[in-house]
C-alpha cells in the first residue's frame, strides 16, 4: 500500500465512527446531486469512495429494485459505519481502491463520487480508471456538499490557483481522463461537476 493510501486510511479510520454525526444535514444535498446524474430505473451505478454510504439510498431510489448499486471505499472503518447505518441494504459494499476497480470495462452507467477528487494520488490515472468502468455516454458526478470557498474557510485555508476542483483545471483534467465536463456548479451550498464518458 502506498503512503498516499496509508494517509487516507488513517485520516478516515480516525473519523469513521462519528462521520455522519458531524454532517447531519447533508442528506438533501446528496439527493439533489444524485438527481442530476439522470439515472433511470435499471441503471448500474457506483459510489466511488462511498465512505459511510450516504449516497446509497438516493442512488437506490433512482435506479429502483432492478438497478445495481455498489459502493467502494479504501477504508474498512468507513464501510463498517455504512453497514451499521444499514446502508448495505441499498447496495453492495466493496473494500477496493478506485485506482484499480474490480469491475469489467463498461460495466456501469454512472459513477457518483463525493469528496473523492481531493484524495486521488494520481488524478488523471484515477479518473481514467473510473472512465474505464463506465459505458460510452455514461456519466460522472464529482460532488461535495459544500463549495470550494466555504470548505476552504471551514478548514482555515485559502483556495489556491492549482486547486484541481477549479473549473479551469477540472475541465482539462477530465478531458485527459476520457470525460467531457458538461456542467459545473461551485457555490457555498454545494460543488457539483458533471461529465460524460467520451465515445
PDB file of C-alpha atoms in Angstrom:
ATOM      1  CA  UNK A   1       0.000   0.000   0.000  1.00  0.00           C
ATOM      2  CA  UNK A   2       1.367   3.406  -0.926  1.00  0.00           C
ATOM      3  CA  UNK A   3       1.966   6.186   1.560  1.00  0.00           C
ATOM      4  CA  UNK A   4      -0.938   8.028  -0.097  1.00  0.00           C
ATOM      5  CA  UNK A   5      -3.273   5.176   0.726  1.00  0.00           C
ATOM      6  CA  UNK A   6      -1.954   4.826   4.246  1.00  0.00           C
ATOM      7  CA  UNK A   7      -2.563   8.522   4.911  1.00  0.00           C
ATOM      8  CA  UNK A   8      -6.108   8.384   3.508  1.00  0.00           C
ATOM      9  CA  UNK A   9      -6.942   5.279   5.529  1.00  0.00           C
ATOM     10  CA  UNK A  10      -5.531   6.749   8.731  1.00  0.00           C
ATOM     11  CA  UNK A  11      -7.450  10.001   8.219  1.00  0.00           C
ATOM     12  CA  UNK A  12     -10.802   8.308   7.632  1.00  0.00           C
ATOM     13  CA  UNK A  13     -10.344   5.469  10.119  1.00  0.00           C
ATOM     14  CA  UNK A  14      -9.939   8.024  12.903  1.00  0.00           C
ATOM     15  CA  UNK A  15     -13.160   9.786  11.849  1.00  0.00           C
ATOM     16  CA  UNK A  16     -15.398   6.958  10.643  1.00  0.00           C
ATOM     17  CA  UNK A  17     -17.449   6.351  13.794  1.00  0.00           C
ATOM     18  CA  UNK A  18     -18.576   9.957  14.114  1.00  0.00           C
ATOM     19  CA  UNK A  19     -18.587  10.912  10.424  1.00  0.00           C
ATOM     20  CA  UNK A  20     -22.358  11.050   9.881  1.00  0.00           C
ATOM     21  CA  UNK A  21     -22.991  12.916  13.122  1.00  0.00           C
ATOM     22  CA  UNK A  22     -20.531  15.629  12.020  1.00  0.00           C
ATOM     23  CA  UNK A  23     -22.594  16.309   8.889  1.00  0.00           C
ATOM     24  CA  UNK A  24     -26.203  15.517   9.844  1.00  0.00           C
ATOM     25  CA  UNK A  25     -27.841  17.860   7.330  1.00  0.00           C
ATOM     26  CA  UNK A  26     -26.149  16.720   4.110  1.00  0.00           C
ATOM     27  CA  UNK A  27     -28.857  14.242   3.044  1.00  0.00           C
ATOM     28  CA  UNK A  28     -30.874  16.617   0.840  1.00  0.00           C
ATOM     29  CA  UNK A  29     -27.724  17.841  -0.909  1.00  0.00           C
ATOM     30  CA  UNK A  30     -26.748  14.251  -1.724  1.00  0.00           C
ATOM     31  CA  UNK A  31     -30.242  13.507  -3.038  1.00  0.00           C
ATOM     32  CA  UNK A  32     -30.238  16.636  -5.210  1.00  0.00           C
ATOM     33  CA  UNK A  33     -26.823  15.785  -6.670  1.00  0.00           C
ATOM     34  CA  UNK A  34     -27.883  12.202  -7.416  1.00  0.00           C
ATOM     35  CA  UNK A  35     -30.997  13.537  -9.165  1.00  0.00           C
ATOM     36  CA  UNK A  36     -28.759  15.467 -11.567  1.00  0.00           C
ATOM     37  CA  UNK A  37     -26.985  12.267 -12.676  1.00  0.00           C
ATOM     38  CA  UNK A  38     -30.075  11.431 -14.735  1.00  0.00           C
ATOM     39  CA  UNK A  39     -30.216   7.812 -13.621  1.00  0.00           C
ATOM     40  CA  UNK A  40     -33.054   5.610 -14.880  1.00  0.00           C
ATOM     41  CA  UNK A  41     -34.654   2.503 -13.415  1.00  0.00           C
ATOM     42  CA  UNK A  42     -32.417  -0.481 -14.069  1.00  0.00           C
ATOM     43  CA  UNK A  43     -29.185   1.515 -14.373  1.00  0.00           C
ATOM     44  CA  UNK A  44     -25.900   0.351 -12.823  1.00  0.00           C
ATOM     45  CA  UNK A  45     -24.147   2.935 -10.655  1.00  0.00           C
ATOM     46  CA  UNK A  46     -21.037   3.057  -8.477  1.00  0.00           C
ATOM     47  CA  UNK A  47     -20.475   5.288  -5.466  1.00  0.00           C
ATOM     48  CA  UNK A  48     -16.688   5.712  -5.680  1.00  0.00           C
ATOM     49  CA  UNK A  49     -15.126   6.465  -2.303  1.00  0.00           C
ATOM     50  CA  UNK A  50     -18.509   5.854  -0.722  1.00  0.00           C
ATOM     51  CA  UNK A  51     -17.412   6.399   2.882  1.00  0.00           C
ATOM     52  CA  UNK A  52     -20.368   5.749   5.172  1.00  0.00           C
ATOM     53  CA  UNK A  53     -22.652   5.314   2.178  1.00  0.00           C
ATOM     54  CA  UNK A  54     -24.699   8.487   2.408  1.00  0.00           C
ATOM     55  CA  UNK A  55     -25.316   8.484  -1.355  1.00  0.00           C
ATOM     56  CA  UNK A  56     -26.507   4.876  -1.478  1.00  0.00           C
ATOM     57  CA  UNK A  57     -30.185   5.498  -0.509  1.00  0.00           C
ATOM     58  CA  UNK A  58     -30.799   8.155  -3.195  1.00  0.00           C
ATOM     59  CA  UNK A  59     -28.839   6.087  -5.736  1.00  0.00           C
ATOM     60  CA  UNK A  60     -31.019   3.057  -4.986  1.00  0.00           C
ATOM     61  CA  UNK A  61     -34.171   5.175  -5.223  1.00  0.00           C
ATOM     62  CA  UNK A  62     -33.041   6.431  -8.632  1.00  0.00           C
ATOM     63  CA  UNK A  63     -32.263   3.037 -10.192  1.00  0.00           C
ATOM     64  CA  UNK A  64     -35.031   1.106  -8.459  1.00  0.00           C
ATOM     65  CA  UNK A  65     -35.052  -2.557  -7.481  1.00  0.00           C
ATOM     66  CA  UNK A  66     -33.924  -3.687 -10.942  1.00  0.00           C
ATOM     67  CA  UNK A  67     -30.843  -1.468 -10.874  1.00  0.00           C
ATOM     68  CA  UNK A  68     -27.407  -2.196  -9.465  1.00  0.00           C
ATOM     69  CA  UNK A  69     -25.840  -0.013  -6.770  1.00  0.00           C
ATOM     70  CA  UNK A  70     -22.336  -0.583  -5.431  1.00  0.00           C
ATOM     71  CA  UNK A  71     -20.148   1.424  -3.096  1.00  0.00           C
ATOM     72  CA  UNK A  72     -16.375   1.092  -2.931  1.00  0.00           C
ATOM     73  CA  UNK A  73     -14.076   2.536  -0.323  1.00  0.00           C
ATOM     74  CA  UNK A  74     -10.469   2.109   0.720  1.00  0.00           C
ATOM     75  CA  UNK A  75     -11.140   2.323   4.466  1.00  0.00           C
ATOM     76  CA  UNK A  76     -12.681  -0.672   6.266  1.00  0.00           C
ATOM     77  CA  UNK A  77     -13.892   1.503   9.159  1.00  0.00           C
ATOM     78  CA  UNK A  78     -15.963   3.652   6.802  1.00  0.00           C
ATOM     79  CA  UNK A  79     -17.602   0.565   5.285  1.00  0.00           C
ATOM     80  CA  UNK A  80     -18.307  -0.746   8.788  1.00  0.00           C
ATOM     81  CA  UNK A  81     -20.016   2.559   9.615  1.00  0.00           C
ATOM     82  CA  UNK A  82     -22.076   2.228   6.415  1.00  0.00           C
ATOM     83  CA  UNK A  83     -23.176  -1.257   7.476  1.00  0.00           C
ATOM     84  CA  UNK A  84     -24.057  -0.055  10.989  1.00  0.00           C
ATOM     85  CA  UNK A  85     -26.247   2.613   9.387  1.00  0.00           C
ATOM     86  CA  UNK A  86     -27.991  -0.091   7.332  1.00  0.00           C
ATOM     87  CA  UNK A  87     -26.857   1.350   4.030  1.00  0.00           C
ATOM     88  CA  UNK A  88     -25.619  -2.023   2.833  1.00  0.00           C
ATOM     89  CA  UNK A  89     -29.331  -2.749   2.294  1.00  0.00           C
ATOM     90  CA  UNK A  90     -29.266  -0.192  -0.549  1.00  0.00           C
ATOM     91  CA  UNK A  91     -26.272  -1.595  -2.427  1.00  0.00           C
ATOM     92  CA  UNK A  92     -23.235  -3.829  -2.262  1.00  0.00           C
ATOM     93  CA  UNK A  93     -20.201  -2.552  -0.368  1.00  0.00           C
ATOM     94  CA  UNK A  94     -16.705  -3.403  -1.571  1.00  0.00           C
ATOM     95  CA  UNK A  95     -13.330  -2.751   0.017  1.00  0.00           C
ATOM     96  CA  UNK A  96     -11.420  -1.560  -3.038  1.00  0.00           C
ATOM     97  CA  UNK A  97      -9.188   1.163  -4.414  1.00  0.00           C
ATOM     98  CA  UNK A  98     -10.754   3.399  -7.069  1.00  0.00           C
ATOM     99  CA  UNK A  99      -7.372   3.244  -8.826  1.00  0.00           C
ATOM    100  CA  UNK A 100      -7.926  -0.476  -9.563  1.00  0.00           C
ATOM    101  CA  UNK A 101     -11.616  -1.294  -9.538  1.00  0.00           C
ATOM    102  CA  UNK A 102     -12.664  -4.959  -9.563  1.00  0.00           C
ATOM    103  CA  UNK A 103     -15.127  -4.312 -12.388  1.00  0.00           C
ATOM    104  CA  UNK A 104     -15.118  -5.092 -16.088  1.00  0.00           C
ATOM    105  CA  UNK A 105     -14.833  -2.300 -18.634  1.00  0.00           C
ATOM    106  CA  UNK A 106     -18.077  -0.543 -19.499  1.00  0.00           C
ATOM    107  CA  UNK A 107     -19.984  -2.288 -16.715  1.00  0.00           C
ATOM    108  CA  UNK A 108     -21.624   0.858 -15.349  1.00  0.00           C
ATOM    109  CA  UNK A 109     -23.950   3.610 -16.487  1.00  0.00           C
ATOM    110  CA  UNK A 110     -22.705   6.165 -13.969  1.00  0.00           C
ATOM    111  CA  UNK A 111     -20.278   6.957 -11.157  1.00  0.00           C
ATOM    112  CA  UNK A 112     -21.038   9.207  -8.203  1.00  0.00           C
ATOM    113  CA  UNK A 113     -18.033  10.487  -6.255  1.00  0.00           C
ATOM    114  CA  UNK A 114     -18.492  12.681  -3.184  1.00  0.00           C
ATOM    115  CA  UNK A 115     -15.373  14.390  -1.880  1.00  0.00           C
ATOM    116  CA  UNK A 116     -13.185  11.960  -3.789  1.00  0.00           C
ATOM    117  CA  UNK A 117     -11.059  14.106  -6.055  1.00  0.00           C
ATOM    118  CA  UNK A 118      -9.083  15.729  -3.230  1.00  0.00           C
ATOM    119  CA  UNK A 119      -7.895  12.258  -2.156  1.00  0.00           C
ATOM    120  CA  UNK A 120      -6.782  10.936  -5.549  1.00  0.00           C
ATOM    121  CA  UNK A 121      -2.992  10.442  -5.616  1.00  0.00           C
ATOM    122  CA  UNK A 122      -2.849  10.393  -9.447  1.00  0.00           C
ATOM    123  CA  UNK A 123      -5.957  12.279 -10.606  1.00  0.00           C
ATOM    124  CA  UNK A 124      -5.691  11.685 -14.364  1.00  0.00           C
ATOM    125  CA  UNK A 125      -4.978   7.963 -13.976  1.00  0.00           C
ATOM    126  CA  UNK A 126      -7.599   7.560 -11.274  1.00  0.00           C
ATOM    127  CA  UNK A 127     -10.309   9.373 -13.245  1.00  0.00           C
ATOM    128  CA  UNK A 128      -9.319   7.305 -16.288  1.00  0.00           C
ATOM    129  CA  UNK A 129      -9.985   4.172 -14.234  1.00  0.00           C
ATOM    130  CA  UNK A 130     -13.466   5.489 -13.442  1.00  0.00           C
ATOM    131  CA  UNK A 131     -13.944   6.089 -17.185  1.00  0.00           C
ATOM    132  CA  UNK A 132     -12.848   2.522 -17.921  1.00  0.00           C
ATOM    133  CA  UNK A 133     -15.730   1.011 -15.961  1.00  0.00           C
ATOM    134  CA  UNK A 134     -18.409   3.321 -17.418  1.00  0.00           C
ATOM    135  CA  UNK A 135     -20.018   2.746 -20.807  1.00  0.00           C
ATOM    136  CA  UNK A 136     -19.505   5.411 -23.508  1.00  0.00           C
ATOM    137  CA  UNK A 137     -22.068   8.139 -22.912  1.00  0.00           C
ATOM    138  CA  UNK A 138     -22.315   7.277 -19.222  1.00  0.00           C
ATOM    139  CA  UNK A 139     -21.991   9.946 -16.559  1.00  0.00           C
ATOM    140  CA  UNK A 140     -19.782  11.024 -13.665  1.00  0.00           C
ATOM    141  CA  UNK A 141     -20.741  13.312 -10.796  1.00  0.00           C
ATOM    142  CA  UNK A 142     -17.975  14.886  -8.711  1.00  0.00           C
ATOM    143  CA  UNK A 143     -19.808  16.228  -5.680  1.00  0.00           C
ATOM    144  CA  UNK A 144     -19.180  17.909  -2.369  1.00  0.00           C
ATOM    145  CA  UNK A 145     -21.964  19.179  -0.089  1.00  0.00           C
ATOM    146  CA  UNK A 146     -20.114  22.462   0.363  1.00  0.00           C
ATOM    147  CA  UNK A 147     -18.446  24.702  -2.212  1.00  0.00           C
ATOM    148  CA  UNK A 148     -14.723  25.277  -2.560  1.00  0.00           C
ATOM    149  CA  UNK A 149     -14.624  28.686  -0.868  1.00  0.00           C
ATOM    150  CA  UNK A 150     -16.819  27.620   2.037  1.00  0.00           C
ATOM    151  CA  UNK A 151     -14.785  24.440   2.520  1.00  0.00           C
ATOM    152  CA  UNK A 152     -11.508  26.361   2.491  1.00  0.00           C
ATOM    153  CA  UNK A 153     -12.887  28.804   5.069  1.00  0.00           C
ATOM    154  CA  UNK A 154     -14.034  25.911   7.260  1.00  0.00           C
ATOM    155  CA  UNK A 155     -10.543  24.426   7.088  1.00  0.00           C
ATOM    156  CA  UNK A 156      -8.808  27.755   7.693  1.00  0.00           C
ATOM    157  CA  UNK A 157      -7.036  27.901   4.346  1.00  0.00           C
ATOM    158  CA  UNK A 158      -7.158  29.817   1.083  1.00  0.00           C
ATOM    159  CA  UNK A 159      -8.135  28.487  -2.322  1.00  0.00           C
ATOM    160  CA  UNK A 160      -5.029  28.269  -4.491  1.00  0.00           C
ATOM    161  CA  UNK A 161      -4.873  28.574  -8.300  1.00  0.00           C
ATOM    162  CA  UNK A 162      -3.729  24.954  -8.608  1.00  0.00           C
ATOM    163  CA  UNK A 163      -6.895  23.587  -6.918  1.00  0.00           C
ATOM    164  CA  UNK A 164      -7.948  20.604  -9.046  1.00  0.00           C
ATOM    165  CA  UNK A 165     -11.607  21.473  -8.487  1.00  0.00           C
ATOM    166  CA  UNK A 166     -11.287  24.927 -10.087  1.00  0.00           C
ATOM    167  CA  UNK A 167     -13.277  24.922 -13.321  1.00  0.00           C
ATOM    168  CA  UNK A 168     -10.259  25.933 -15.405  1.00  0.00           C
ATOM    169  CA  UNK A 169      -8.275  22.960 -14.042  1.00  0.00           C
ATOM    170  CA  UNK A 170     -11.008  20.348 -13.770  1.00  0.00           C
ATOM    171  CA  UNK A 171     -12.273  20.517 -17.355  1.00  0.00           C
ATOM    172  CA  UNK A 172      -8.889  19.724 -18.952  1.00  0.00           C
ATOM    173  CA  UNK A 173      -8.148  17.142 -16.252  1.00  0.00           C
ATOM    174  CA  UNK A 174     -11.369  15.289 -17.011  1.00  0.00           C
ATOM    175  CA  UNK A 175     -10.730  15.516 -20.736  1.00  0.00           C
ATOM    176  CA  UNK A 176      -7.305  13.889 -20.357  1.00  0.00           C
ATOM    177  CA  UNK A 177      -9.005  11.077 -18.447  1.00  0.00           C
ATOM    178  CA  UNK A 178     -11.681  10.358 -21.077  1.00  0.00           C
ATOM    179  CA  UNK A 179     -14.501  12.558 -19.784  1.00  0.00           C
ATOM    180  CA  UNK A 180     -16.178  15.704 -21.119  1.00  0.00           C
ATOM    181  CA  UNK A 181     -17.378  18.112 -18.454  1.00  0.00           C
ATOM    182  CA  UNK A 182     -20.989  19.071 -19.133  1.00  0.00           C
ATOM    183  CA  UNK A 183     -21.808  21.281 -16.147  1.00  0.00           C
ATOM    184  CA  UNK A 184     -20.049  22.922 -13.230  1.00  0.00           C
ATOM    185  CA  UNK A 185     -21.517  24.467 -10.077  1.00  0.00           C
ATOM    186  CA  UNK A 186     -19.401  25.833  -7.235  1.00  0.00           C
ATOM    187  CA  UNK A 187     -21.476  27.738  -4.691  1.00  0.00           C
ATOM    188  CA  UNK A 188     -21.416  27.839  -0.903  1.00  0.00           C
ATOM    189  CA  UNK A 189     -24.113  25.165  -0.589  1.00  0.00           C
ATOM    190  CA  UNK A 190     -22.536  22.638  -2.960  1.00  0.00           C
ATOM    191  CA  UNK A 191     -19.939  21.689  -5.506  1.00  0.00           C
ATOM    192  CA  UNK A 192     -21.096  19.567  -8.440  1.00  0.00           C
ATOM    193  CA  UNK A 193     -19.295  18.859 -11.675  1.00  0.00           C
ATOM    194  CA  UNK A 194     -20.953  16.530 -14.171  1.00  0.00           C
ATOM    195  CA  UNK A 195     -19.135  14.811 -17.016  1.00  0.00           C
ATOM    196  CA  UNK A 196     -19.954  12.394 -19.822  1.00  0.00           C
ATOM    197  CA  UNK A 197     -17.798   9.405 -20.771  1.00  0.00           C
ATOM    198  CA  UNK A 198     -16.371  10.053 -24.195  1.00  0.00           C
ATOM    199  CA  UNK A 199     -17.248   7.639 -27.006  1.00  0.00           C
TER     200      UNK A 199
END
